[in-house]
Structures are given as structure tokens and as C-alpha cells.
Amino acid sequence: MLRTGPRYKNEMTTTATAAVLHEAGGEFRLQDVALDDLRADEVRVRIEASGICHTDISSEDLLPLPAVFGHEGAGIVEEIGSGVSDLKTGDRVIISYSFCNHCPNCDAGRPYICDSAIQSNFGGTRLDGTHTTTLDGTAISAAFFQQSSFATRSITQARNTVKVTHDMGPELLAPLGCGIMTGAGAILNTMKVPAGASLVVFGAGAVGLSAIMAARIVGVNPIIAVDIVEPRLELARELGATHSINASAGETVDRIMALCPRGAAFSFETSGVESALNDAIDCLAMGGKCGMVTVPHYGEKYSFTPYGVFVKAATLEGVFLGSAVPNTFLKQLIDFHRQGMFPYHRMIKTYPFNDINHAIADAKSGHAIKPVLLMD
């Protein structure tokens, strides 16, 4: 909806309904917010759907509150900035992570490790410190991953907004922008797991299951899924895992070694559980590689020894955004899905936007693997 705004005479202010979080651990409130005028390199998107990722939940303490979160948006372009040439009004788009586009890593084609990645994605403002969103006339934190897609409209950057031409529903497009991309990219891009190599995936959530599906595409064997929830392990087997281990029964490493007597060539830890990270290292073969997409005790110190990495001449590698360049990799995942090779739709559960607190609760409890909000 467009309405005459209070800031300047005859200026039209763009408004949106956003899910605003006012206190950490509290409930989101749907409130009317006003969006800033577009900069030359920005795009305004009418959000059709937004995935919910655990990063939305774990970042509550990173931004000054109140704040608008959401970083897996998909929708329709409503307006473009004066400098945008590769998008137009009416384009269907997926919104992914933000990057500066001019640091050495961006220049080298590695925007996923942009020098400004933390500030650009978690700063709550544009990189220059200006705000994109106001609530009752007061600037609030938004621009989360330069989108804040828990809203009916978002301001994005052209460079993190990917045009798609396939006629897929928004509930399928939205969740590709972060978690699913990260899991698949960990296998295909970051660790580059080859056909025939052994892989153990710890955690059968959206990231872990995406890794399993990608590993099946490559021809990895065996693919061992580890979790403590039996229905998730069953789904992991259906999506490509050759074996599954319920870690609640104990002796996880011994059971992995029974399947891989020399140890696993690769492991991928997605749960953030301390015992899982230890097991992901201990199950490695000599010279093996463990990728980690999160850490135990997020942001806090804890007792840990790199001894297992050292004595195996192994590698412990951080996986950030699946080393993916969204404008090409997201289209590749869509192609895999259309060919029936990447059935990630089986992880998705949809919720109406006004049921966001239920969706968040289901994400926290594990009742939903990949919740997706539908704005209409």
C-alpha cells in the first residue's frame, strides 16, 4: 500500500506489514512499518514467502531491538533503483545473502567470504549505517541480510536478488536462499566431496538433509546420517542416506567405524552439539576433512581440544553459505529439483504469515524441518 507520508510534502511513503521482535525470546508482532526511499543499487520486493532459518532465531542478541528478521525471501520486484539494469518491475526473484561487491574476495568471485559479510548481513542497517525501516517514525533494526523478509515488502540490493524464470511456487523458491543452499554447497562447493568418498552428516535438519541430497547427486558412498530423531533419520534414508545412526543409543563413532573401517573421508557437522562435533572429528580417517556450519555454545568459549585434528593430519573447515554464488548456484539447485534429483520440497511446511510465532516455535522444537511463511 502507498500512502502520503509525513516526512515531506507530496512524498509517497511505502509501507509494509512486518513481524517485529521487541525483546529477545519474545513473540513477533505484526506491525505497520515504513520503508526508506531506494538507493541507486537497491530493489523493493513484494515478499510472497520467506523461509525460517535457525539463524533468524540465534541472531536475536546480535541486533539492537526492535528488529525485523528474515533472510530467505522470495517475491516480485515492485521498484528498482536508478542504477539497476538487470532486474525490472514484475520479475520473480529469490533474495540471498549480502556482500559488498568490491573487496578482494568479492573481486575474486568469492562473495560468500566478503570482507564486510558480518556487518552487511548482521548489522541491522545498510553498510553506511543508514536505516531502511522505521516504526512509528523511529528507525529500527532491519536490513537483515539486506532484506528482512519477515515482511510484506523488503528493500534488497540488486546484487543479492536473483531473477528466476521457472514457474515454481514461492514456498519452493524462498528457502533456497540460505539453509538449503548452505547444505548443498558444503558438499558441492566447499568440501568438494567426490564420487565414491565416504561422508557422515551430523544433524538431519534442513542443512544436513540438503547435504545428503547433494551427496547422492555426486555419487558419494556411503552416506551416513546421524541424528537423535528417528523420523528425521527415516527421511534422510529416503532422500539419499545409505545408512543412519541414532546417536541417542551411544557409541556413535564405533558404529561409524564399523561401516568405514579406515574412518570417514568427510564429515559434516550441522547440529551445533558439542558431542556431535567431537564425534565428527573422531570418526575421520587420516587426512580426513570435517566441515562445520555452526558451533557448539554459539559465541561462547567451551572446553575443546584440536588434538583429534592434529593427530590425523585432518582439516576442520568452517562452511559459510555453502561457498555459493547465488546468481548461479540457486539456478543449479532449481534445475536439480526440476529433474527430480533434489527433492527438498519434502522438508517444507508452510504457515500463514500471521502464524509466525507458531512457525518459530515449530522450528525451535524440531516439529518443522523447514518452515516457510506465506505472506498472502
mmCIF file of C-alpha atoms in Angstrom:
data_model
loop_
_atom_site.group_PDB
_atom_site.id
_atom_site.type_symbol
_atom_site.label_atom_id
_atom_site.label_comp_id
_atom_site.label_asym_id
_atom_site.label_seq_id
_atom_site.Cartn_x
_atom_site.Cartn_y
_atom_site.Cartn_z
ATOM 1 C CA MET A 1 0.000 0.000 0.000
ATOM 2 C CA LEU A 2 1.203 3.522 -0.817
ATOM 3 C CA ARG A 3 0.151 6.469 1.239
ATOM 4 C CA THR A 4 1.210 10.074 1.731
ATOM 5 C CA GLY A 5 3.969 10.094 4.318
ATOM 6 C CA PRO A 6 4.618 12.674 6.990
ATOM 7 C CA ARG A 7 8.239 13.478 6.189
ATOM 8 C CA TYR A 8 7.938 15.615 3.092
ATOM 9 C CA LYS A 9 5.035 17.272 1.413
ATOM 10 C CA ASN A 10 3.728 15.296 -1.565
ATOM 11 C CA GLU A 11 6.213 12.456 -0.945
ATOM 12 C CA MET A 12 4.761 8.963 -1.096
ATOM 13 C CA THR A 13 5.928 6.622 1.668
ATOM 14 C CA THR A 14 5.976 2.886 1.063
ATOM 15 C CA THR A 15 4.556 0.906 3.951
ATOM 16 C CA ALA A 16 4.636 -2.785 4.793
ATOM 17 C CA THR A 17 3.433 -5.178 7.434
ATOM 18 C CA ALA A 18 6.435 -6.606 9.254
ATOM 19 C CA ALA A 19 6.938 -9.134 12.044
ATOM 20 C CA VAL A 20 8.778 -7.038 14.629
ATOM 21 C CA LEU A 21 10.656 -8.581 17.547
ATOM 22 C CA HIS A 22 10.810 -6.246 20.542
ATOM 23 C CA GLU A 23 12.664 -8.409 23.058
ATOM 24 C CA ALA A 24 14.891 -11.473 22.814
ATOM 25 C CA GLY A 25 12.858 -14.617 23.356
ATOM 26 C CA GLY A 26 9.620 -12.725 22.936
ATOM 27 C CA GLU A 27 6.923 -13.071 20.321
ATOM 28 C CA PHE A 28 6.895 -11.362 16.951
ATOM 29 C CA ARG A 29 4.246 -8.678 16.457
ATOM 30 C CA LEU A 30 2.803 -7.837 13.048
ATOM 31 C CA GLN A 31 3.074 -4.051 12.752
ATOM 32 C CA ASP A 32 2.962 -1.410 10.040
ATOM 33 C CA VAL A 33 6.406 -0.054 9.149
ATOM 34 C CA ALA A 34 7.635 2.490 6.623
ATOM 35 C CA LEU A 35 10.395 1.731 4.111
ATOM 36 C CA ASP A 36 13.050 4.212 3.073
ATOM 37 C CA ASP A 37 13.433 5.507 -0.478
ATOM 38 C CA LEU A 38 15.509 3.225 -2.701
ATOM 39 C CA ARG A 39 19.181 3.878 -3.284
ATOM 40 C CA ALA A 40 20.540 3.533 -6.825
ATOM 41 C CA ASP A 41 21.590 -0.105 -6.346
ATOM 42 C CA GLU A 42 18.517 -1.242 -4.404
ATOM 43 C CA VAL A 43 15.311 -3.079 -5.225
ATOM 44 C CA ARG A 44 11.957 -3.185 -3.478
ATOM 45 C CA VAL A 45 10.380 -6.629 -3.477
ATOM 46 C CA ARG A 46 6.827 -7.622 -2.598
ATOM 47 C CA ILE A 47 7.538 -10.675 -0.492
ATOM 48 C CA GLU A 48 5.442 -13.731 -1.316
ATOM 49 C CA ALA A 49 7.166 -16.198 1.021
ATOM 50 C CA SER A 50 10.018 -16.356 3.495
ATOM 51 C CA GLY A 51 11.788 -19.375 4.884
ATOM 52 C CA ILE A 52 12.614 -19.521 8.577
ATOM 53 C CA CYS A 53 16.209 -20.453 9.383
ATOM 54 C CA HIS A 54 17.786 -21.071 12.773
ATOM 55 C CA THR A 55 19.988 -18.046 12.049
ATOM 56 C CA ASP A 56 16.857 -15.905 12.431
ATOM 57 C CA ILE A 57 16.441 -17.335 15.920
ATOM 58 C CA SER A 58 20.079 -17.330 17.028
ATOM 59 C CA SER A 59 20.617 -13.728 15.900
ATOM 60 C CA GLU A 60 18.156 -12.179 18.349
ATOM 61 C CA ASP A 61 21.024 -10.930 20.524
ATOM 62 C CA LEU A 62 23.098 -9.593 17.634
ATOM 63 C CA LEU A 63 20.855 -6.699 16.554
ATOM 64 C CA PRO A 64 19.504 -3.848 18.653
ATOM 65 C CA LEU A 65 15.819 -4.471 19.200
ATOM 66 C CA PRO A 66 13.179 -3.874 17.969
ATOM 67 C CA ALA A 67 14.173 -5.560 14.724
ATOM 68 C CA VAL A 68 12.805 -7.224 11.609
ATOM 69 C CA PHE A 69 14.463 -10.542 10.747
ATOM 70 C CA GLY A 70 14.094 -12.975 7.839
ATOM 71 C CA HIS A 71 16.711 -13.787 5.233
ATOM 72 C CA GLU A 72 15.150 -16.366 2.891
ATOM 73 C CA GLY A 73 12.768 -14.183 0.923
ATOM 74 C CA ALA A 74 11.152 -14.655 -2.469
ATOM 75 C CA GLY A 75 8.725 -12.418 -4.284
ATOM 76 C CA ILE A 76 8.029 -9.957 -7.079
ATOM 77 C CA VAL A 77 10.051 -6.835 -7.898
ATOM 78 C CA GLU A 78 7.941 -3.709 -7.323
ATOM 79 C CA GLU A 79 10.511 -0.985 -7.929
ATOM 80 C CA ILE A 80 14.185 -0.700 -8.877
ATOM 81 C CA GLY A 81 16.811 1.915 -8.085
ATOM 82 C CA SER A 82 18.137 4.213 -10.773
ATOM 83 C CA GLY A 83 21.330 2.186 -11.203
ATOM 84 C CA VAL A 84 19.734 -1.277 -11.534
ATOM 85 C CA SER A 85 19.819 -2.674 -15.057
ATOM 86 C CA ASP A 86 19.485 -6.458 -14.743
ATOM 87 C CA LEU A 87 16.113 -6.506 -12.959
ATOM 88 C CA LYS A 88 12.767 -4.942 -13.792
ATOM 89 C CA THR A 89 9.363 -4.497 -12.226
ATOM 90 C CA GLY A 90 7.422 -7.754 -12.254
ATOM 91 C CA ASP A 91 10.445 -10.072 -12.113
ATOM 92 C CA ARG A 92 10.146 -13.043 -9.764
ATOM 93 C CA VAL A 93 13.192 -13.219 -7.501
ATOM 94 C CA ILE A 94 14.918 -15.088 -4.699
ATOM 95 C CA ILE A 95 16.802 -12.965 -2.156
ATOM 96 C CA SER A 96 20.001 -14.372 -0.685
ATOM 97 C CA TYR A 97 22.923 -13.080 1.389
ATOM 98 C CA SER A 98 24.525 -9.653 1.045
ATOM 99 C CA PHE A 99 28.077 -8.748 0.028
ATOM 100 C CA CYS A 100 29.909 -5.507 -0.715
ATOM 101 C CA ASN A 101 30.940 -6.388 -4.301
ATOM 102 C CA HIS A 102 34.251 -4.506 -4.163
ATOM 103 C CA CYS A 103 36.564 -6.152 -1.583
ATOM 104 C CA PRO A 104 39.339 -8.539 -2.777
ATOM 105 C CA ASN A 105 37.242 -11.635 -2.072
ATOM 106 C CA CYS A 106 34.231 -10.264 -3.957
ATOM 107 C CA ASP A 107 36.506 -9.254 -6.840
ATOM 108 C CA ALA A 108 37.857 -12.825 -6.889
ATOM 109 C CA GLY A 109 34.344 -14.284 -7.226
ATOM 110 C CA ARG A 110 34.051 -15.321 -3.567
ATOM 111 C CA PRO A 111 31.301 -13.062 -2.206
ATOM 112 C CA TYR A 112 30.409 -15.658 0.440
ATOM 113 C CA ILE A 113 33.561 -14.582 2.312
ATOM 114 C CA CYS A 114 33.148 -10.861 1.667
ATOM 115 C CA ASP A 115 35.268 -8.720 3.982
ATOM 116 C CA SER A 116 32.077 -6.927 5.069
ATOM 117 C CA ALA A 117 29.920 -10.055 5.423
ATOM 118 C CA ILE A 118 29.235 -9.726 9.147
ATOM 119 C CA GLN A 119 28.335 -6.056 9.092
ATOM 120 C CA SER A 120 26.374 -6.308 5.844
ATOM 121 C CA ASN A 121 24.279 -9.285 6.935
ATOM 122 C CA PHE A 122 24.037 -8.826 10.693
ATOM 123 C CA GLY A 123 24.458 -5.082 11.176
ATOM 124 C CA GLY A 124 20.768 -4.161 11.066
ATOM 125 C CA THR A 125 21.437 -1.251 8.702
ATOM 126 C CA ARG A 126 22.899 -0.588 5.297
ATOM 127 C CA LEU A 127 26.691 -0.759 5.199
ATOM 128 C CA ASP A 128 26.856 3.030 5.511
ATOM 129 C CA GLY A 129 24.877 2.851 8.751
ATOM 130 C CA THR A 130 21.589 4.239 7.410
ATOM 131 C CA HIS A 131 18.301 2.545 8.181
ATOM 132 C CA THR A 132 15.847 1.054 5.714
ATOM 133 C CA THR A 133 12.873 0.799 8.062
ATOM 134 C CA THR A 134 11.014 2.935 10.606
ATOM 135 C CA LEU A 135 8.308 2.037 13.123
ATOM 136 C CA ASP A 136 6.056 4.873 14.278
ATOM 137 C CA GLY A 137 8.594 7.329 12.899
ATOM 138 C CA THR A 138 11.593 5.795 14.701
ATOM 139 C CA ALA A 139 14.336 3.886 12.882
ATOM 140 C CA ILE A 140 14.609 0.218 13.855
ATOM 141 C CA SER A 141 16.987 -2.609 13.005
ATOM 142 C CA ALA A 142 16.221 -4.232 9.661
ATOM 143 C CA ALA A 143 18.303 -4.842 6.529
ATOM 144 C CA PHE A 144 18.954 -8.329 7.956
ATOM 145 C CA PHE A 145 20.993 -9.954 5.188
ATOM 146 C CA GLN A 146 19.956 -6.747 3.391
ATOM 147 C CA GLN A 147 16.381 -7.969 3.123
ATOM 148 C CA SER A 148 14.498 -8.549 6.431
ATOM 149 C CA SER A 149 11.997 -10.757 4.647
ATOM 150 C CA PHE A 150 9.642 -11.248 7.605
ATOM 151 C CA ALA A 151 7.571 -8.523 5.975
ATOM 152 C CA THR A 152 5.214 -7.997 3.085
ATOM 153 C CA ARG A 153 7.777 -5.745 1.391
ATOM 154 C CA SER A 154 11.565 -5.582 1.624
ATOM 155 C CA ILE A 155 14.392 -3.398 0.407
ATOM 156 C CA THR A 156 17.154 -5.530 -1.087
ATOM 157 C CA GLN A 157 20.330 -4.968 -3.058
ATOM 158 C CA ALA A 158 20.276 -5.825 -6.747
ATOM 159 C CA ARG A 159 23.369 -7.991 -6.306
ATOM 160 C CA ASN A 160 21.739 -10.301 -3.748
ATOM 161 C CA THR A 161 18.449 -10.526 -5.651
ATOM 162 C CA VAL A 162 18.335 -13.418 -8.121
ATOM 163 C CA LYS A 163 15.871 -13.439 -11.015
ATOM 164 C CA VAL A 164 14.201 -16.796 -11.654
ATOM 165 C CA THR A 165 12.180 -17.753 -14.709
ATOM 166 C CA HIS A 166 10.839 -21.172 -13.715
ATOM 167 C CA ASP A 167 7.208 -21.284 -12.653
ATOM 168 C CA MET A 168 7.782 -22.630 -9.151
ATOM 169 C CA GLY A 169 5.708 -21.660 -6.152
ATOM 170 C CA PRO A 170 7.167 -19.084 -3.755
ATOM 171 C CA GLU A 171 7.191 -21.673 -0.971
ATOM 172 C CA LEU A 172 9.783 -23.597 -3.026
ATOM 173 C CA LEU A 173 11.842 -20.581 -4.061
ATOM 174 C CA ALA A 174 12.184 -18.814 -0.707
ATOM 175 C CA PRO A 175 14.064 -21.431 1.363
ATOM 176 C CA LEU A 176 16.775 -21.854 -1.274
ATOM 177 C CA GLY A 177 18.417 -18.566 -0.303
ATOM 178 C CA CYS A 178 20.322 -19.730 2.784
ATOM 179 C CA GLY A 179 19.966 -23.055 4.619
ATOM 180 C CA ILE A 180 19.335 -25.354 1.681
ATOM 181 C CA MET A 181 21.987 -23.556 -0.370
ATOM 182 C CA THR A 182 24.442 -23.907 2.526
ATOM 183 C CA GLY A 183 23.925 -27.651 2.967
ATOM 184 C CA ALA A 184 24.150 -28.485 -0.722
ATOM 185 C CA GLY A 185 27.008 -26.053 -1.251
ATOM 186 C CA ALA A 186 29.020 -27.572 1.588
ATOM 187 C CA ILE A 187 29.217 -30.814 -0.394
ATOM 188 C CA LEU A 188 29.433 -29.434 -3.938
ATOM 189 C CA ASN A 189 31.479 -26.259 -3.386
ATOM 190 C CA THR A 190 33.247 -26.033 -0.025
ATOM 191 C CA MET A 191 34.447 -29.578 0.613
ATOM 192 C CA LYS A 192 34.001 -30.791 -2.975
ATOM 193 C CA VAL A 193 33.227 -34.341 -1.851
ATOM 194 C CA PRO A 194 33.993 -36.670 -4.789
ATOM 195 C CA ALA A 195 32.062 -39.697 -6.017
ATOM 196 C CA GLY A 196 32.806 -42.813 -4.020
ATOM 197 C CA ALA A 197 34.071 -40.949 -0.954
ATOM 198 C CA SER A 198 32.606 -41.682 2.479
ATOM 199 C CA LEU A 199 30.593 -38.971 4.226
ATOM 200 C CA VAL A 200 28.977 -38.692 7.656
ATOM 201 C CA VAL A 201 26.389 -35.944 8.160
ATOM 202 C CA PHE A 202 25.626 -34.998 11.756
ATOM 203 C CA GLY A 203 22.158 -33.495 12.082
ATOM 204 C CA ALA A 204 19.242 -34.266 9.772
ATOM 205 C CA GLY A 205 17.729 -30.799 9.664
ATOM 206 C CA ALA A 206 17.344 -28.648 6.568
ATOM 207 C CA VAL A 207 21.101 -28.097 6.153
ATOM 208 C CA GLY A 208 22.060 -31.713 6.819
ATOM 209 C CA LEU A 209 19.352 -33.178 4.589
ATOM 210 C CA SER A 210 20.326 -30.789 1.786
ATOM 211 C CA ALA A 211 23.890 -32.045 2.122
ATOM 212 C CA ILE A 212 22.668 -35.639 1.895
ATOM 213 C CA MET A 213 20.674 -34.924 -1.271
ATOM 214 C CA ALA A 214 23.670 -33.197 -2.853
ATOM 215 C CA ALA A 215 25.932 -36.097 -1.881
ATOM 216 C CA ARG A 216 23.592 -38.543 -3.598
ATOM 217 C CA ILE A 217 23.727 -36.448 -6.776
ATOM 218 C CA VAL A 218 27.530 -36.646 -6.723
ATOM 219 C CA GLY A 219 27.604 -40.395 -6.088
ATOM 220 C CA VAL A 220 29.097 -40.304 -2.595
ATOM 221 C CA ASN A 221 29.120 -43.704 -0.883
ATOM 222 C CA PRO A 222 28.486 -44.431 1.904
ATOM 223 C CA ILE A 223 26.363 -41.501 3.095
ATOM 224 C CA ILE A 224 25.781 -41.901 6.832
ATOM 225 C CA ALA A 225 23.178 -39.731 8.596
ATOM 226 C CA VAL A 226 23.447 -39.195 12.362
ATOM 227 C CA ASP A 227 20.648 -37.704 14.456
ATOM 228 C CA ILE A 228 18.610 -38.468 17.576
ATOM 229 C CA VAL A 229 15.137 -38.172 15.988
ATOM 230 C CA GLU A 230 14.067 -41.368 14.237
ATOM 231 C CA PRO A 231 11.583 -39.792 11.766
ATOM 232 C CA ARG A 232 14.336 -37.479 10.545
ATOM 233 C CA LEU A 233 16.672 -40.413 10.091
ATOM 234 C CA GLU A 234 13.968 -42.184 8.120
ATOM 235 C CA LEU A 235 13.595 -39.137 5.868
ATOM 236 C CA ALA A 236 17.376 -38.976 5.495
ATOM 237 C CA ARG A 237 17.373 -42.533 4.166
ATOM 238 C CA GLU A 238 14.580 -41.702 1.746
ATOM 239 C CA LEU A 239 16.499 -38.650 0.494
ATOM 240 C CA GLY A 240 19.763 -40.471 -0.108
ATOM 241 C CA ALA A 241 21.493 -41.657 3.056
ATOM 242 C CA THR A 242 22.776 -45.211 2.665
ATOM 243 C CA HIS A 243 22.941 -45.709 6.449
ATOM 244 C CA SER A 244 21.587 -43.969 9.536
ATOM 245 C CA ILE A 245 22.704 -43.921 13.153
ATOM 246 C CA ASN A 246 20.628 -42.800 16.118
ATOM 247 C CA ALA A 247 23.176 -41.066 18.345
ATOM 248 C CA SER A 248 20.949 -41.410 21.404
ATOM 249 C CA ALA A 249 21.967 -45.076 21.543
ATOM 250 C CA GLY A 250 25.608 -44.098 22.149
ATOM 251 C CA GLU A 251 28.883 -45.434 20.684
ATOM 252 C CA THR A 252 28.346 -43.327 17.574
ATOM 253 C CA VAL A 253 31.988 -43.348 16.447
ATOM 254 C CA ASP A 254 32.306 -47.112 16.890
ATOM 255 C CA ARG A 255 29.195 -47.628 14.756
ATOM 256 C CA ILE A 256 30.569 -45.332 12.058
ATOM 257 C CA MET A 257 33.899 -47.167 12.099
ATOM 258 C CA ALA A 258 32.060 -50.449 11.593
ATOM 259 C CA LEU A 259 30.821 -49.010 8.293
ATOM 260 C CA CYS A 260 34.086 -47.200 7.425
ATOM 261 C CA PRO A 261 36.943 -49.234 8.935
ATOM 262 C CA ARG A 262 39.579 -46.656 7.908
ATOM 263 C CA GLY A 263 37.372 -43.808 9.094
ATOM 264 C CA ALA A 264 35.290 -41.415 7.043
ATOM 265 C CA ALA A 265 36.928 -39.292 4.381
ATOM 266 C CA PHE A 266 34.497 -36.434 5.121
ATOM 267 C CA SER A 267 32.171 -35.406 7.922
ATOM 268 C CA PHE A 268 29.763 -32.501 8.094
ATOM 269 C CA GLU A 269 28.526 -31.179 11.453
ATOM 270 C CA THR A 270 25.288 -29.176 11.330
ATOM 271 C CA SER A 271 23.773 -29.593 14.802
ATOM 272 C CA GLY A 272 25.925 -27.320 16.926
ATOM 273 C CA VAL A 273 26.069 -30.002 19.625
ATOM 274 C CA GLU A 274 29.422 -30.413 21.387
ATOM 275 C CA SER A 275 29.371 -34.231 21.370
ATOM 276 C CA ALA A 276 28.463 -34.229 17.661
ATOM 277 C CA LEU A 277 31.451 -32.056 16.757
ATOM 278 C CA ASN A 278 33.755 -34.312 18.765
ATOM 279 C CA ASP A 279 32.328 -37.382 17.021
ATOM 280 C CA ALA A 280 32.595 -35.695 13.616
ATOM 281 C CA ILE A 281 36.326 -35.277 14.204
ATOM 282 C CA ASP A 282 36.929 -38.647 15.876
ATOM 283 C CA CYS A 283 35.274 -40.598 13.043
ATOM 284 C CA LEU A 284 37.604 -39.164 10.384
ATOM 285 C CA ALA A 285 40.184 -41.169 8.502
ATOM 286 C CA MET A 286 43.786 -39.987 8.358
ATOM 287 C CA GLY A 287 43.830 -36.799 6.305
ATOM 288 C CA GLY A 288 40.049 -36.506 6.521
ATOM 289 C CA LYS A 289 38.045 -33.294 6.477
ATOM 290 C CA CYS A 290 35.315 -32.097 8.830
ATOM 291 C CA GLY A 291 33.119 -29.217 7.723
ATOM 292 C CA MET A 292 31.226 -27.291 10.387
ATOM 293 C CA VAL A 293 28.318 -24.985 9.626
ATOM 294 C CA THR A 294 27.743 -23.857 13.213
ATOM 295 C CA VAL A 295 29.471 -24.183 16.559
ATOM 296 C CA PRO A 296 28.555 -25.562 19.966
ATOM 297 C CA HIS A 297 27.768 -22.948 22.638
ATOM 298 C CA TYR A 298 27.298 -20.332 19.930
ATOM 299 C CA GLY A 299 29.615 -17.400 20.581
ATOM 300 C CA GLU A 300 30.896 -18.777 23.903
ATOM 301 C CA LYS A 301 34.121 -20.487 24.907
ATOM 302 C CA TYR A 302 33.994 -24.134 25.920
ATOM 303 C CA SER A 303 36.378 -26.987 26.569
ATOM 304 C CA PHE A 304 37.694 -28.277 23.254
ATOM 305 C CA THR A 305 40.950 -29.792 22.050
ATOM 306 C CA PRO A 306 42.213 -29.815 18.459
ATOM 307 C CA TYR A 307 44.176 -32.983 19.275
ATOM 308 C CA GLY A 308 41.975 -35.168 17.066
ATOM 309 C CA VAL A 309 42.528 -32.870 14.102
ATOM 310 C CA PHE A 310 46.278 -32.736 14.684
ATOM 311 C CA VAL A 311 46.996 -36.461 15.097
ATOM 312 C CA LYS A 312 45.035 -37.324 11.951
ATOM 313 C CA ALA A 313 46.527 -34.523 9.859
ATOM 314 C CA ALA A 314 42.883 -33.697 9.323
ATOM 315 C CA THR A 315 41.149 -30.458 8.348
ATOM 316 C CA LEU A 316 38.467 -28.656 10.354
ATOM 317 C CA GLU A 317 36.822 -26.217 7.948
ATOM 318 C CA GLY A 318 34.190 -23.568 8.534
ATOM 319 C CA VAL A 319 31.376 -23.683 5.978
ATOM 320 C CA PHE A 320 29.906 -20.265 5.283
ATOM 321 C CA LEU A 321 26.891 -20.023 2.969
ATOM 322 C CA GLY A 322 27.965 -23.163 1.150
ATOM 323 C CA SER A 323 30.661 -21.213 -0.746
ATOM 324 C CA ALA A 324 27.833 -20.399 -3.138
ATOM 325 C CA VAL A 325 27.470 -17.583 -5.637
ATOM 326 C CA PRO A 326 23.661 -17.208 -5.517
ATOM 327 C CA ASN A 327 23.098 -15.980 -9.063
ATOM 328 C CA THR A 328 24.411 -19.253 -10.479
ATOM 329 C CA PHE A 329 24.129 -21.803 -7.676
ATOM 330 C CA LEU A 330 20.448 -21.216 -6.857
ATOM 331 C CA LYS A 331 19.563 -21.803 -10.513
ATOM 332 C CA GLN A 332 21.568 -25.020 -10.420
ATOM 333 C CA LEU A 333 19.593 -26.242 -7.400
ATOM 334 C CA ILE A 334 16.323 -25.372 -9.160
ATOM 335 C CA ASP A 335 17.446 -27.428 -12.156
ATOM 336 C CA PHE A 336 18.319 -30.357 -9.878
ATOM 337 C CA HIS A 337 14.860 -30.143 -8.333
ATOM 338 C CA ARG A 338 13.076 -29.995 -11.669
ATOM 339 C CA GLN A 339 14.966 -33.106 -12.735
ATOM 340 C CA GLY A 340 13.823 -34.943 -9.592
ATOM 341 C CA MET A 341 17.358 -35.124 -8.215
ATOM 342 C CA PHE A 342 16.954 -32.702 -5.307
ATOM 343 C CA PRO A 343 13.513 -33.197 -3.694
ATOM 344 C CA TYR A 344 13.925 -30.584 -0.993
ATOM 345 C CA HIS A 345 10.173 -29.876 -1.092
ATOM 346 C CA ARG A 346 9.761 -32.832 1.244
ATOM 347 C CA MET A 347 11.288 -30.785 4.083
ATOM 348 C CA ILE A 348 8.946 -27.792 3.741
ATOM 349 C CA LYS A 349 5.964 -26.969 5.949
ATOM 350 C CA THR A 350 4.058 -23.768 5.177
ATOM 351 C CA TYR A 351 2.412 -21.319 7.584
ATOM 352 C CA PRO A 352 0.401 -18.136 7.032
ATOM 353 C CA PHE A 353 2.396 -15.005 7.875
ATOM 354 C CA ASN A 354 0.185 -14.173 10.836
ATOM 355 C CA ASP A 355 1.076 -17.573 12.338
ATOM 356 C CA ILE A 356 4.781 -16.712 12.513
ATOM 357 C CA ASN A 357 5.114 -17.407 16.232
ATOM 358 C CA HIS A 358 3.749 -20.922 15.747
ATOM 359 C CA ALA A 359 6.198 -21.438 12.897
ATOM 360 C CA ILE A 360 9.123 -20.191 15.003
ATOM 361 C CA ALA A 361 8.103 -22.486 17.850
ATOM 362 C CA ASP A 362 7.958 -25.458 15.478
ATOM 363 C CA ALA A 363 11.419 -24.575 14.165
ATOM 364 C CA LYS A 364 12.822 -24.447 17.701
ATOM 365 C CA SER A 365 11.188 -27.713 18.759
ATOM 366 C CA GLY A 366 12.074 -29.542 15.564
ATOM 367 C CA HIS A 367 8.448 -30.214 14.617
ATOM 368 C CA ALA A 368 9.129 -28.497 11.288
ATOM 369 C CA ILE A 369 12.346 -29.065 9.357
ATOM 370 C CA LYS A 370 11.957 -26.064 7.051
ATOM 371 C CA PRO A 371 9.076 -23.740 7.967
ATOM 372 C CA VAL A 372 8.067 -21.287 5.229
ATOM 373 C CA LEU A 373 5.824 -18.265 5.764
ATOM 374 C CA LEU A 374 3.301 -17.388 3.060
ATOM 375 C CA MET A 375 2.549 -13.683 3.007
ATOM 376 C CA ASP A 376 -0.720 -13.837 1.048
#
